[in-house]
mmCIF file of C-alpha atoms in Angstrom:
data_model
loop_
_atom_site.group_PDB
_atom_site.id
_atom_site.type_symbol
_atom_site.label_atom_id
_atom_site.label_comp_id
_atom_site.label_asym_id
_atom_site.label_seq_id
_atom_site.Cartn_x
_atom_site.Cartn_y
_atom_site.Cartn_z
ATOM 1 C CA MET A 1 -2.243 13.328 3.941
ATOM 2 C CA GLU A 2 -0.827 9.878 4.501
ATOM 3 C CA CYS A 3 -0.516 7.135 1.883
ATOM 4 C CA ARG A 4 0.720 3.602 2.271
ATOM 5 C CA ALA A 5 2.037 1.405 -0.535
ATOM 6 C CA GLU A 6 0.768 -2.143 -0.033
ATOM 7 C CA ALA A 7 2.149 -4.036 -3.003
ATOM 8 C CA GLY A 8 3.467 -3.593 -6.480
ATOM 9 C CA PHE A 9 5.846 -4.497 -9.235
ATOM 10 C CA SER A 10 9.071 -2.560 -9.525
ATOM 11 C CA HIS A 11 10.303 -1.853 -13.041
ATOM 12 C CA PHE A 12 11.845 1.278 -14.532
ATOM 13 C CA THR A 13 9.309 1.616 -17.404
ATOM 14 C CA HIS A 14 6.191 -0.313 -16.391
ATOM 15 C CA GLY A 15 5.912 -0.522 -12.648
ATOM 16 C CA VAL A 16 2.660 -0.806 -10.682
ATOM 17 C CA ALA A 17 1.841 0.268 -7.118
ATOM 18 C CA VAL A 18 -1.173 -0.557 -4.951
ATOM 19 C CA VAL A 19 -1.629 2.395 -2.596
ATOM 20 C CA LYS A 20 -4.095 3.002 0.230
ATOM 21 C CA GLY A 21 -4.657 6.619 1.128
ATOM 22 C CA PRO A 22 -7.234 8.980 2.610
ATOM 23 C CA ARG A 23 -9.403 8.839 -0.547
ATOM 24 C CA GLY A 24 -9.373 5.025 -0.671
ATOM 25 C CA PRO A 25 -7.337 2.411 -2.496
ATOM 26 C CA ARG A 26 -5.672 3.168 -5.830
ATOM 27 C CA VAL A 27 -3.594 1.431 -8.428
ATOM 28 C CA GLY A 28 -0.898 3.519 -10.028
ATOM 29 C CA THR A 29 1.083 2.817 -13.180
ATOM 30 C CA SER A 30 3.633 4.954 -14.975
ATOM 31 C CA SER A 31 0.871 6.486 -17.107
ATOM 32 C CA GLU A 32 -2.347 6.493 -15.024
ATOM 33 C CA THR A 33 -4.051 6.045 -11.666
ATOM 34 C CA LEU A 34 -7.202 3.983 -11.101
ATOM 35 C CA ASP A 35 -9.424 4.707 -8.081
ATOM 36 C CA CYS A 36 -10.915 1.524 -6.641
ATOM 37 C CA GLU A 37 -13.474 0.435 -4.062
ATOM 38 C CA LYS A 38 -11.807 -2.959 -3.752
ATOM 39 C CA ILE A 39 -8.394 -4.212 -4.860
ATOM 40 C CA ILE A 40 -7.315 -7.842 -5.087
ATOM 41 C CA TYR A 41 -3.728 -8.631 -6.078
ATOM 42 C CA GLU A 42 -1.172 -11.403 -6.248
ATOM 43 C CA SER A 43 2.444 -11.557 -7.277
ATOM 44 C CA ARG A 44 5.213 -14.013 -7.945
ATOM 45 C CA PRO A 45 8.811 -13.303 -8.906
ATOM 46 C CA GLY A 46 8.658 -11.463 -12.230
ATOM 47 C CA ALA A 47 4.883 -10.988 -12.476
ATOM 48 C CA PHE A 48 1.958 -9.193 -10.819
ATOM 49 C CA ILE A 49 -1.830 -9.175 -11.288
ATOM 50 C CA ASP A 50 -4.313 -6.713 -9.845
ATOM 51 C CA ALA A 51 -8.124 -6.539 -10.059
ATOM 52 C CA CYS A 52 -9.616 -3.097 -9.393
ATOM 53 C CA PHE A 53 -13.357 -2.854 -8.742
ATOM 54 C CA ASP A 54 -14.684 0.700 -8.798
ATOM 55 C CA GLY A 55 -18.429 0.048 -8.700
ATOM 56 C CA SER A 56 -18.607 -0.495 -12.451
ATOM 57 C CA PRO A 57 -16.917 -3.287 -14.445
ATOM 58 C CA THR A 58 -13.716 -4.589 -12.893
ATOM 59 C CA SER A 59 -10.442 -3.631 -14.549
ATOM 60 C CA VAL A 60 -7.498 -6.015 -14.399
ATOM 61 C CA ILE A 61 -3.849 -4.991 -14.652
ATOM 62 C CA THR A 62 -1.136 -7.508 -15.437
ATOM 63 C CA VAL A 63 2.548 -6.740 -15.510
ATOM 64 C CA ASP A 64 5.741 -8.707 -16.029
ATOM 65 C CA TYR A 65 9.182 -7.894 -17.391
ATOM 66 C CA SER A 66 7.864 -7.874 -20.975
ATOM 67 C CA GLY A 67 5.174 -5.252 -20.398
ATOM 68 C CA LEU A 68 2.128 -3.798 -18.691
ATOM 69 C CA ARG A 69 -1.446 -4.495 -19.804
ATOM 70 C CA VAL A 70 -4.637 -2.860 -18.555
ATOM 71 C CA TYR A 71 -7.886 -4.682 -19.327
ATOM 72 C CA ARG A 72 -10.617 -2.091 -18.718
ATOM 73 C CA GLY A 73 -14.154 -3.171 -17.935
ATOM 74 C CA LEU A 74 -13.257 -6.845 -18.050
ATOM 75 C CA TYR A 75 -16.237 -8.183 -16.088
ATOM 76 C CA ARG A 76 -19.262 -6.618 -14.392
ATOM 77 C CA ARG A 77 -18.852 -8.272 -10.996
ATOM 78 C CA ASN A 78 -16.836 -7.844 -7.815
ATOM 79 C CA PRO A 79 -13.488 -9.736 -7.832
ATOM 80 C CA VAL A 80 -12.951 -12.390 -5.153
ATOM 81 C CA SER A 81 -9.448 -13.615 -6.004
ATOM 82 C CA VAL A 82 -6.716 -13.378 -8.611
ATOM 83 C CA HIS A 83 -4.086 -15.968 -9.450
ATOM 84 C CA GLU A 84 -0.704 -15.481 -11.073
ATOM 85 C CA GLY A 85 0.563 -18.568 -12.864
ATOM 86 C CA PHE A 86 3.463 -19.118 -15.233
ATOM 87 C CA ASN A 87 2.482 -17.021 -18.282
ATOM 88 C CA PRO A 88 -1.289 -16.918 -17.633
ATOM 89 C CA CYS A 89 -3.250 -15.369 -14.831
ATOM 90 C CA SER A 90 -6.879 -15.544 -13.781
ATOM 91 C CA ALA A 91 -9.457 -13.523 -11.887
ATOM 92 C CA VAL A 92 -12.426 -15.086 -10.073
ATOM 93 C CA PHE A 93 -15.563 -13.046 -9.418
ATOM 94 C CA ASP A 94 -18.323 -13.173 -6.798
ATOM 95 C CA ASP A 95 -20.652 -15.074 -9.134
ATOM 96 C CA TYR A 96 -17.951 -17.812 -9.186
ATOM 97 C CA ARG A 97 -17.007 -17.279 -12.801
ATOM 98 C CA SER A 98 -13.413 -17.008 -13.864
ATOM 99 C CA ILE A 99 -11.848 -14.822 -16.511
ATOM 100 C CA SER A 100 -8.454 -16.131 -17.558
ATOM 101 C CA ILE A 101 -5.913 -13.895 -19.203
ATOM 102 C CA ILE A 102 -2.958 -15.028 -21.268
ATOM 103 C CA VAL A 103 -0.202 -12.628 -20.273
ATOM 104 C CA TYR A 104 1.524 -12.709 -23.676
ATOM 105 C CA GLY A 105 -1.752 -12.189 -25.529
ATOM 106 C CA ASP A 106 -4.056 -9.223 -25.718
ATOM 107 C CA ASN A 107 -7.437 -10.956 -25.579
ATOM 108 C CA PRO A 108 -8.802 -12.250 -22.261
ATOM 109 C CA PHE A 109 -11.122 -15.214 -22.463
ATOM 110 C CA GLU A 110 -13.781 -16.487 -20.081
ATOM 111 C CA ILE A 111 -13.443 -19.987 -18.617
ATOM 112 C CA GLY A 112 -16.752 -19.956 -16.700
ATOM 113 C CA ILE A 113 -15.597 -21.799 -13.554
ATOM 114 C CA PRO A 114 -13.387 -20.588 -10.675
ATOM 115 C CA LEU A 115 -9.878 -21.356 -11.877
ATOM 116 C CA ALA A 116 -6.397 -20.758 -10.474
ATOM 117 C CA ALA A 117 -4.139 -20.203 -13.481
ATOM 118 C CA ILE A 118 -1.082 -22.429 -13.636
ATOM 119 C CA VAL A 119 0.561 -22.555 -17.080
ATOM 120 C CA TYR A 120 0.055 -21.639 -20.740
ATOM 121 C CA THR A 121 1.997 -23.795 -23.212
ATOM 122 C CA GLY A 122 1.320 -21.840 -26.398
ATOM 123 C CA SER A 123 -1.695 -23.898 -27.460
ATOM 124 C CA SER A 124 -3.096 -25.140 -24.142
ATOM 125 C CA PHE A 125 -4.011 -23.480 -20.861
ATOM 126 C CA TYR A 126 -3.915 -25.446 -17.599
ATOM 127 C CA GLY A 127 -5.236 -24.536 -14.191
ATOM 128 C CA ILE A 128 -6.727 -25.874 -10.978
ATOM 129 C CA SER A 129 -10.413 -25.695 -10.074
ATOM 130 C CA GLY A 130 -10.973 -26.846 -6.505
ATOM 131 C CA LYS A 131 -8.522 -29.757 -6.338
ATOM 132 C CA TRP A 132 -9.003 -30.813 -9.956
ATOM 133 C CA PRO A 133 -6.617 -30.051 -12.835
ATOM 134 C CA VAL A 134 -8.345 -28.455 -15.817
ATOM 135 C CA GLY A 135 -6.996 -28.186 -19.365
ATOM 136 C CA CYS A 136 -8.327 -25.899 -22.086
ATOM 137 C CA PHE A 137 -7.145 -26.178 -25.655
ATOM 138 C CA LEU A 138 -7.159 -22.952 -27.593
#
């Protein structure tokens, strides 16, 4: 049996690993393992986002130095891309809708357009859609 770690976030209490093995891709955390058909991930220094599609609703895992969050059954489509910004992150799905997640909050919210997350200021969320800046006021 051979496994290969592809990506992850190293932390002593809430690390994440994306692993490809003989039974397919998996996402492992300190407390659970998710089997996936497709995994999309992105990282930047201090943060990591992962979308795991297992044939049913996509689950999204976000992790940074403040904690690990698992959003189960976030959206019923196949993920196309994920984007890690500064505080927020976003996931875009094959129907070209975007779910944006505020990393320091517990409730994801749907934007409805493909959006690369950039920054969350505490009351406003900013991102890029295509080449256009987009602002959402919460």
